[in-house]
Short mmCIF file of C-alpha atoms in Angstrom, two decimals:
data_model
loop_
_atom_site.label_atom_id
_atom_site.label_comp_id
_atom_site.label_asym_id
_atom_site.label_seq_id
_atom_site.Cartn_x
_atom_site.Cartn_y
_atom_site.Cartn_z
CA MET A 88 114.18 263.09 200.38
CA PHE A 89 115.30 260.78 197.78
CA GLY A 90 117.07 257.64 198.90
CA LYS A 91 119.80 255.59 198.31
CA GLU A 92 118.97 254.31 194.37
CA LYS A 93 117.77 258.03 193.31
CA LEU A 94 120.67 259.79 194.22
CA LYS A 95 122.84 256.43 192.22
CA GLN A 96 121.07 257.78 188.58
CA ILE A 97 121.97 260.99 189.47
CA ALA A 98 125.59 260.46 190.11
CA GLU A 99 126.05 257.45 187.79
CA THR A 100 124.53 260.01 185.35
CA VAL A 101 127.43 263.09 185.73
CA LEU A 102 130.12 260.42 186.04
CA LYS A 103 129.15 259.71 182.51
CA LEU A 104 129.14 263.02 180.94
CA SER A 105 132.50 263.30 182.32
CA LYS A 106 135.69 262.74 180.20
CA ALA A 107 138.46 264.05 182.59
CA ASP A 108 141.01 261.43 183.73
CA GLN A 109 139.53 261.57 187.63
CA THR A 110 135.48 262.34 188.26
CA GLU A 111 134.99 262.46 191.71
CA VAL A 112 130.56 264.10 192.48
CA ILE A 113 129.01 265.04 196.00
CA LEU A 114 124.78 265.22 196.09
CA SER A 115 124.04 267.07 199.38
CA VAL A 116 120.25 266.67 199.60
CA SER A 117 118.02 268.29 202.93
CA GLY A 118 115.28 269.12 204.67
CA ASN A 119 114.89 271.56 208.00
CA SER A 120 112.82 272.94 209.86
CA LEU A 121 112.90 275.98 212.76
CA THR A 122 111.29 277.88 215.77
CA ARG A 123 112.08 280.83 217.30
CA PHE A 124 111.32 282.82 219.95
CA ALA A 125 111.95 285.78 221.72
CA ASN A 126 109.99 287.33 224.22
CA ASN A 127 108.58 285.09 225.50
CA GLU A 128 106.71 284.01 221.93
CA ILE A 129 107.33 282.27 219.16
CA HIS A 130 107.97 285.23 216.62
CA GLN A 131 108.77 282.27 213.42
CA ASN A 132 107.89 278.80 211.98
CA MET A 133 109.78 278.82 208.44
CA ALA A 134 110.39 275.31 206.76
CA TRP A 135 112.57 275.52 203.97
CA LYS A 136 114.27 271.98 201.44
CA ASP A 137 117.70 272.16 199.45
CA LEU A 138 119.83 270.37 197.06
CA GLY A 139 123.45 270.87 195.98
CA ILE A 140 125.70 269.17 194.51
CA SER A 141 129.68 270.01 193.54
CA VAL A 142 131.78 268.15 191.18
CA ARG A 143 135.83 267.74 191.25
CA VAL A 144 137.30 266.60 187.88
CA ILE A 145 141.85 266.14 187.37
CA ILE A 146 143.32 266.42 183.81
CA ASP A 147 146.20 265.76 184.12
CA LYS A 148 146.84 267.01 187.20
CA LYS A 149 144.60 269.87 187.02
CA ILE A 150 142.13 270.13 189.02
CA GLY A 151 138.72 272.00 188.40
CA VAL A 152 135.76 272.02 190.95
CA ALA A 153 131.35 273.48 190.24
CA SER A 154 128.80 273.90 191.71
CA THR A 155 124.77 273.79 191.33
CA ASN A 156 122.03 273.69 193.40
CA SER A 157 119.47 271.47 190.43
CA PHE A 158 119.76 267.95 189.41
CA ASP A 159 117.99 268.31 186.25
CA LYS A 160 120.54 266.81 183.27
CA ARG A 161 121.08 269.99 181.74
CA SER A 162 122.30 271.34 184.46
CA LEU A 163 124.19 268.45 185.89
CA LYS A 164 125.83 268.84 182.46
CA GLU A 165 126.69 272.03 183.29
CA ALA A 166 127.96 271.51 186.43
CA VAL A 167 130.36 269.46 184.65
CA GLU A 168 131.47 271.36 181.91
CA LYS A 169 131.94 274.12 184.33
CA ALA A 170 134.24 271.84 186.27
CA THR A 171 135.90 270.69 183.02
CA GLU A 172 137.11 274.20 181.47
CA LEU A 173 137.66 275.47 185.33
CA ALA A 174 140.30 272.05 185.34
CA LYS A 175 141.49 273.16 181.63
CA LEU A 176 142.88 277.15 183.07
CA GLN A 177 144.68 275.35 185.84
CA GLU A 178 148.52 274.88 186.36
CA PRO A 179 148.90 270.69 187.10
CA ASP A 180 149.50 270.23 190.76
CA PRO A 181 152.23 268.20 191.03
CA ASP A 182 151.79 266.88 194.65
CA PHE A 183 147.76 265.32 193.00
CA VAL A 184 148.12 261.16 192.97
CA SER A 185 144.81 260.09 192.35
CA LEU A 186 141.14 260.14 194.58
CA PRO A 187 140.64 257.03 196.71
CA LYS A 188 140.24 253.98 195.67
CA PRO A 189 136.60 252.36 196.85
CA GLU A 190 137.43 250.39 200.72
CA ASP A 191 135.03 248.73 202.59
CA ILE A 192 132.73 250.95 205.12
CA SER A 193 130.94 250.09 207.96
CA ASP A 194 127.72 249.20 207.59
CA VAL A 195 125.33 252.17 210.09
CA GLU A 196 121.98 252.57 210.51
CA ASN A 197 120.43 255.79 208.03
CA ASP A 198 117.18 256.68 210.57
CA ILE A 199 116.17 260.15 210.04
CA PHE A 200 112.99 262.00 212.14
CA PHE A 201 110.57 264.15 210.88
CA ALA A 202 109.61 266.61 214.21
CA THR A 203 106.57 268.09 212.98
CA GLU A 204 105.84 271.77 214.12
CA GLY A 205 103.45 271.02 217.31
CA GLU A 206 106.48 269.00 218.41
CA LEU A 207 109.08 271.97 218.28
CA ALA A 208 106.46 275.05 218.92
CA GLU A 209 105.92 272.36 222.90
CA GLY A 210 109.85 272.66 222.90
CA ALA A 211 109.68 275.98 223.28
CA HIS A 212 106.45 276.68 224.92
CA THR A 213 107.75 274.90 227.12
CA VAL A 214 111.00 276.67 227.77
CA ILE A 215 109.03 280.04 227.90
CA ARG A 216 106.06 278.76 230.51
CA GLU A 217 109.56 277.79 232.94
CA ALA A 218 110.70 281.42 232.18
CA LEU A 219 107.33 283.14 233.14
CA SER A 220 106.93 281.42 235.74
CA GLU A 221 109.45 283.39 237.34
CA HIS A 222 108.99 286.54 235.26
CA LEU A 223 112.31 285.99 232.81
CA THR A 224 112.14 286.22 229.50
CA ALA A 225 113.05 283.65 227.17
CA SER A 226 114.70 283.17 223.75
CA GLY A 227 115.80 280.17 221.82
CA ALA A 228 115.29 277.85 218.49
CA TYR A 229 114.08 274.32 218.12
CA ALA A 230 115.67 273.44 214.73
CA ASN A 231 115.25 270.23 212.71
CA ASP A 232 117.83 269.50 210.56
CA VAL A 233 117.47 265.44 208.18
CA SER A 234 119.36 265.06 205.75
CA GLU A 235 120.96 262.49 202.22
CA LEU A 236 124.71 262.85 201.70
CA ALA A 237 125.90 260.86 198.45
CA VAL A 238 129.73 260.43 197.57
CA ALA A 239 130.40 258.52 193.85
CA ASN A 240 134.37 259.18 191.94
CA SER A 241 134.86 256.80 188.50
CA LEU A 242 138.01 254.82 190.38
CA GLY A 243 134.41 253.04 191.26
CA ILE A 244 133.11 254.50 194.98
CA PHE A 245 130.02 255.42 195.83
CA ALA A 246 128.84 255.61 199.17
CA TYR A 247 126.18 256.55 200.68
CA HIS A 248 124.65 258.50 204.69
CA ALA A 249 120.97 259.77 205.62
CA GLY A 250 121.10 261.55 209.75
CA SER A 251 118.27 264.02 210.73
CA SER A 252 118.90 265.72 214.55
CA CYS A 253 116.80 267.71 216.89
CA ASN A 254 118.70 271.47 218.38
CA LEU A 255 116.78 273.28 221.11
CA SER A 256 118.64 275.90 222.56
CA THR A 257 117.99 279.17 224.73
CA ILE A 258 119.20 282.29 226.47
CA VAL A 259 117.16 283.32 229.07
CA MET A 260 117.09 286.96 231.23
CA GLY A 261 116.77 288.72 233.85
CA LYS A 262 117.82 292.17 234.76
CA SER A 263 120.75 291.95 235.16
CA SER A 264 121.46 288.05 234.06
CA SER A 265 121.27 285.16 231.47
CA GLY A 266 121.47 282.01 231.63
CA PHE A 267 122.17 279.75 229.04
CA ALA A 268 120.55 275.45 228.13
CA ALA A 269 119.91 273.33 225.38
CA ASP A 270 120.39 269.74 224.01
CA VAL A 271 120.24 268.34 220.52
CA ALA A 272 119.11 264.49 219.77
CA ARG A 273 118.25 262.09 216.72
CA ASN A 274 114.96 263.42 217.07
CA ALA A 275 112.34 264.98 219.04
CA ALA A 276 111.32 262.42 221.26
CA ASP A 277 114.33 263.03 222.54
CA VAL A 278 115.25 265.84 223.72
CA ASP A 279 114.45 267.42 227.31
CA ALA A 280 113.05 270.12 227.18
CA GLN A 281 111.24 270.50 230.25
CA ARG A 282 115.70 269.98 231.32
CA VAL A 283 116.50 273.14 229.46
CA ALA A 284 114.20 275.01 230.76
CA LYS A 285 114.81 274.44 234.88
CA THR A 286 118.18 274.38 233.14
CA ALA A 287 118.52 277.86 232.16
CA VAL A 288 116.23 279.40 234.62
CA SER A 289 118.54 278.63 237.34
CA LYS A 290 120.82 279.83 235.56
CA THR A 291 119.99 282.97 235.16
CA LEU A 292 118.35 283.28 239.12
CA GLN A 293 120.91 282.03 240.57
CA SER A 294 124.01 285.17 238.04
CA SER A 295 121.71 287.95 239.51
CA ASP A 296 123.52 291.52 240.45
CA PRO A 297 126.77 290.02 239.58
CA GLU A 298 129.46 291.15 241.60
CA ASP A 299 132.34 293.20 239.91
CA ILE A 300 135.29 290.74 239.98
CA GLU A 301 139.28 291.96 239.22
CA PRO A 302 141.37 290.20 236.25
CA GLY A 303 143.87 287.58 237.11
CA GLU A 304 145.24 284.91 236.50
CA TYR A 305 141.90 281.64 238.21
CA GLU A 306 141.37 278.24 238.38
CA VAL A 307 138.65 277.61 236.28
CA ILE A 308 136.30 274.09 236.10
CA LEU A 309 134.87 274.68 232.14
CA GLU A 310 131.59 272.76 231.47
CA PRO A 311 130.75 271.01 228.84
CA GLN A 312 129.60 273.60 226.33
CA ALA A 313 132.51 275.70 227.32
CA VAL A 314 135.27 273.43 226.94
CA SER A 315 133.19 272.95 222.88
CA GLU A 316 133.97 276.42 222.71
CA MET A 317 138.12 275.84 223.54
CA MET A 318 138.29 272.69 221.16
CA ALA A 319 136.63 273.81 218.06
CA PHE A 320 139.24 275.17 217.94
CA PHE A 321 141.41 273.11 218.78
CA GLN A 322 140.13 270.38 215.60
CA TRP A 323 140.76 273.01 213.21
CA TYR A 324 144.35 274.14 213.73
CA GLY A 325 145.99 271.25 215.86
CA PRO A 326 145.71 267.41 213.84
CA ASN A 327 145.24 269.19 210.42
CA ALA A 328 147.85 267.37 208.02
CA ARG A 329 148.40 270.92 206.23
CA ILE A 330 149.09 272.88 208.51
CA TYR A 331 151.40 270.34 210.54
CA HIS A 332 153.91 269.63 207.81
CA GLU A 333 154.08 274.04 206.81
CA LYS A 334 154.70 273.87 210.74
CA SER A 335 151.93 275.46 211.03
CA SER A 336 150.42 273.89 214.25
CA TYR A 337 151.22 274.21 218.03
CA LEU A 338 151.63 269.93 216.99
CA SER A 339 154.69 270.44 214.38
CA GLU A 340 157.25 268.42 214.18
CA LYS A 341 155.87 267.19 218.27
CA MET A 342 154.36 262.95 216.90
CA GLY A 343 155.57 260.57 218.78
CA GLN A 344 155.69 263.93 222.35
CA LYS A 345 154.30 264.99 225.12
CA VAL A 346 151.86 267.33 223.76
CA PHE A 347 149.58 268.08 227.12
CA GLY A 348 148.99 266.50 231.02
CA GLU A 349 149.25 263.01 231.14
CA ASN A 350 145.80 263.02 231.19
CA ILE A 351 144.65 264.59 228.16
CA THR A 352 143.30 261.73 225.51
CA LEU A 353 141.72 263.10 222.24
CA ILE A 354 139.96 260.43 220.57
CA ASP A 355 137.80 260.58 217.00
CA ASP A 356 135.61 258.71 217.32
CA PRO A 357 132.56 259.18 213.76
CA PHE A 358 131.14 256.02 215.87
CA HIS A 359 130.51 256.40 219.43
CA GLU A 360 127.46 255.72 220.97
CA LEU A 361 126.57 259.33 222.42
CA VAL A 362 127.39 260.89 218.79
CA PHE A 363 125.34 260.24 215.32
CA PRO A 364 127.42 257.87 213.56
CA MET A 365 129.22 259.47 209.96
CA PRO A 366 130.93 256.58 208.33
CA PHE A 367 133.00 258.52 205.73
CA ASP A 368 134.46 261.65 204.94
CA PHE A 369 134.03 264.01 201.62
CA GLU A 370 135.88 261.64 199.12
CA GLY A 371 133.80 258.74 200.46
CA TYR A 372 136.30 256.95 202.25
CA PRO A 373 136.01 254.82 205.13
CA LYS A 374 136.10 256.69 209.21
CA LYS A 375 137.37 254.90 211.83
CA LYS A 376 137.97 255.87 215.91
CA ILE A 377 141.81 256.90 216.45
CA MET A 378 143.23 258.04 218.85
CA PHE A 379 145.61 261.22 217.84
CA VAL A 380 146.73 261.73 221.56
CA GLU A 381 147.19 259.51 224.71
CA ASN A 382 148.70 260.31 227.76
CA GLY A 383 149.06 263.68 226.04
CA VAL A 384 151.50 262.16 223.87
CA LEU A 385 151.44 263.73 219.90
CA ARG A 386 149.34 260.28 217.90
CA ASN A 387 148.05 261.04 214.66
CA ILE A 388 147.20 263.33 212.39
CA ALA A 389 145.05 263.76 210.22
CA TYR A 390 144.42 262.76 206.37
CA ASP A 391 142.66 263.23 203.43
CA SER A 392 143.74 261.43 200.13
CA TYR A 393 145.45 264.46 198.97
CA TYR A 394 147.63 264.94 202.56
CA ALA A 395 148.37 261.44 202.25
CA HIS A 396 149.66 261.38 199.03
CA LYS A 397 152.44 264.14 198.97
CA TYR A 398 153.46 262.55 202.49
CA LYS A 399 153.20 259.25 201.94
CA THR A 400 151.53 258.02 205.52
CA GLU A 401 147.41 255.88 205.92
CA ASN A 402 144.12 258.56 204.18
CA THR A 403 142.53 258.17 207.95
CA GLY A 404 139.67 259.61 206.66
CA HIS A 405 139.66 263.20 206.97
CA ALA A 406 138.83 264.58 204.29
CA LEU A 407 136.30 268.01 203.33
CA PRO A 408 134.68 268.80 200.40
CA ALA A 409 136.22 270.36 197.48
CA PRO A 410 138.34 273.07 196.77
CA ASN A 411 138.86 272.41 200.13
CA THR A 412 142.07 274.91 201.59
CA LEU A 413 141.08 274.53 205.10
CA GLY A 414 143.33 270.89 204.91
CA PRO A 415 141.91 268.10 206.36
CA ILE A 416 140.25 267.93 209.93
CA PRO A 417 138.51 265.48 212.17
CA LEU A 418 134.91 266.56 213.31
CA HIS A 419 134.52 263.97 215.61
CA LEU A 420 136.95 264.58 218.82
CA TYR A 421 136.40 264.55 222.12
CA ILE A 422 138.73 264.25 225.86
CA ALA A 423 137.82 260.89 227.05
CA PRO A 424 135.99 260.74 230.75
CA GLY A 425 138.06 261.17 233.59
CA ASP A 426 136.37 260.51 236.78
CA LYS A 427 135.59 263.22 238.67
CA THR A 428 132.26 264.45 239.56
CA ARG A 429 131.69 268.03 238.88
CA ASP A 430 130.41 268.28 242.26
CA ASP A 431 134.01 267.24 243.32
CA MET A 432 135.53 268.73 241.02
CA ILE A 433 134.23 272.80 242.70
CA LYS A 434 135.06 270.96 245.90
CA ASN A 435 138.80 271.20 245.52
CA VAL A 436 138.95 274.50 243.96
CA LYS A 437 140.87 276.85 246.77
CA ARG A 438 139.75 280.08 245.22
CA GLY A 439 138.22 280.04 240.69
CA LEU A 440 135.82 280.41 238.37
CA LEU A 441 133.11 278.05 237.14
CA VAL A 442 132.28 278.98 233.64
CA THR A 443 129.58 278.94 231.93
CA ARG A 444 130.24 278.79 228.34
CA LEU A 445 132.73 281.20 226.21
CA TRP A 446 131.17 283.22 223.39
CA TYR A 447 133.13 285.25 220.88
CA VAL A 448 135.74 282.61 221.08
CA ARG A 449 138.98 284.41 217.78
CA VAL A 450 142.68 282.73 217.32
CA LEU A 451 144.60 285.65 218.43
CA ASN A 452 147.75 283.47 216.99
CA PRO A 453 147.27 279.49 215.23
CA LYS A 454 150.93 278.36 215.89
CA VAL A 455 150.67 278.79 220.06
CA LEU A 456 146.64 278.08 219.75
CA ASN A 457 145.94 281.74 221.56
CA ILE A 458 142.15 282.37 221.52
CA THR A 459 140.37 285.76 223.53
CA GLY A 460 136.86 285.05 224.10
CA MET A 461 134.69 286.37 226.46
CA THR A 462 132.96 284.11 229.92
CA ARG A 463 128.46 284.97 229.40
CA ASP A 464 125.18 283.52 231.08
CA GLY A 465 126.76 282.63 234.37
CA THR A 466 129.71 283.45 235.61
CA PHE A 467 130.63 282.00 239.80
CA LEU A 468 133.58 282.44 242.32
CA ILE A 469 134.31 279.85 243.94
CA GLU A 470 136.24 279.22 247.61
CA ASP A 471 137.02 276.79 249.16
CA GLY A 472 134.51 274.43 247.76
CA ASN A 473 131.26 276.77 247.54
CA ILE A 474 130.15 278.71 244.69
CA VAL A 475 129.60 281.87 247.14
CA LYS A 476 128.10 283.89 243.89
CA PRO A 477 127.58 285.85 241.35
CA VAL A 478 130.34 287.27 239.03
CA LYS A 479 130.24 290.33 236.33
CA ASN A 480 131.84 288.79 233.10
CA LEU A 481 135.30 288.97 232.20
CA ARG A 482 137.21 289.37 229.41
CA PHE A 483 140.44 286.10 228.81
CA ASN A 484 143.50 285.21 226.75
CA GLN A 485 145.15 281.89 227.02
CA SER A 486 146.66 278.82 224.66
CA ILE A 487 144.34 275.98 224.03
CA PRO A 488 148.11 274.24 224.44
CA ASP A 489 149.10 276.09 228.67
CA ALA A 490 145.28 275.03 229.76
CA LEU A 491 145.60 271.41 228.57
CA HIS A 492 148.75 270.83 230.38
CA ASN A 493 147.70 271.96 233.53
CA VAL A 494 143.93 270.17 234.09
CA VAL A 495 143.41 269.27 237.14
CA ALA A 496 140.85 266.78 236.65
CA ILE A 497 138.13 265.68 234.67
CA GLU A 498 134.41 264.75 234.18
CA ASN A 499 133.45 261.60 234.34
CA LYS A 500 131.52 261.67 231.64
CA LEU A 501 130.70 263.07 228.86
CA THR A 502 128.15 265.93 227.11
CA GLN A 503 126.60 266.05 223.93
CA LEU A 504 126.26 269.44 222.49
CA ALA A 505 125.42 270.99 219.59
CA SER A 506 127.92 271.45 216.24
CA PHE A 507 128.22 274.25 213.75
CA GLU A 508 128.68 271.11 210.90
CA GLY A 509 124.29 270.67 212.51
CA GLU A 510 123.31 267.53 212.22
CA LEU A 511 127.48 266.75 214.43
CA ILE A 512 126.78 265.80 217.94
CA GLY A 513 129.66 266.99 220.00
CA LEU A 514 130.90 265.33 223.02
CA ALA A 515 132.77 266.93 225.46
CA PRO A 516 133.31 266.89 229.98
CA ALA A 517 133.57 269.66 232.48
CA LEU A 518 137.39 270.40 232.95
CA HIS A 519 139.04 271.83 235.90
CA ILE A 520 142.27 273.58 235.10
CA ARG A 521 144.80 274.52 237.49
CA LYS A 522 145.74 278.07 235.51
CA TRP A 523 143.20 280.78 232.83
CA GLU A 524 144.53 284.32 232.55
CA PHE A 525 141.65 286.66 232.50
CA SER A 526 142.68 289.70 230.87
CA SER A 527 139.98 292.64 231.66
CA ALA A 528 136.88 293.68 233.38
CA THR A 529 133.00 294.39 232.11
CA LEU A 530 130.52 295.93 233.74
CA PHE A 531 127.89 292.93 232.57
#
């Protein structure tokens, strides 16, 4: 890894090379290792290092971005020249005002942990051993990701953060069923491989010989992994300033109005004790805890510097790396926990389904946040408060807002889940939802 001072020197070199009105540089360094297993055998151990630099220049409101994966002086110079060349070819963006100026950034620990090949292999072996004991077949991966991020601009910003994660996940297969489990933590010592193994094996055994079930409207208990897979699409298409102001979001023109049930509060907290802290965004602007939805009422949406200037409001610190056509997105969003245990939630279901996770989820209509996908790795029928039998998977077509209008109960704890961003950790409780629309059945 390079360290804070070395990356600061590189950033200063880039800024001195630029003659643009304003210049921004993002530096990333990563070290990754991965152990994969399939058919109850480890078949791949690999490790790699990577680095990257992205330069954004602004000349008379014309913006150019170039990147490279080398930090030598020639590459840095070429990246600045390319970004400058591209900026001169652009039309001026009348809505661009300025890159952000320096603000105080919260201090967080930059602890990083490197897992050894032995630790990753031992975690995989724990899962394989548990699967073999029940004559099942385990596949999965155990990854360790370490990263450094530095952001600097010509207005005086320099921000640095380092972090790491270890993520073990598995799918265990039986003759007629499968089970999923995962765990994520800062270092390998805190990943509970035994719990991952026992959970996945237990799900596989419990869901063997699933029976047919008719599609239709059911009560559902979504376990945290399924809730996270649903809410990922809300993060992208919900409280996003670009989509909100283009009136393409379900939330557009509803600030201060009730958008979900009164028991739904959505918080974006990059400093939550269960997540990896991220003190600034990809423009080096400080992050903070923000409540987006309070008791069902829309209170805030996410802004970066561009949209904050454009709509004359506060920058909330949600910028992604330039060029960003997606808009600002909250990456630490979670549903505030409720007051029920998962067992109590199941006991309150008259007839419904317990869903372990969702799969191949896609957006049907981003304006109304309709999604489609499949259940997977353990779906069970609940009758009169008891899990009575496994059932075959179902396809669903479901509106996320409708689901969040019909939440009967929320689990009293948050589960840590690996996010698509790798280093980040997502949080989710289980949800009891009154109505969930399953459109078709499957043969498995």
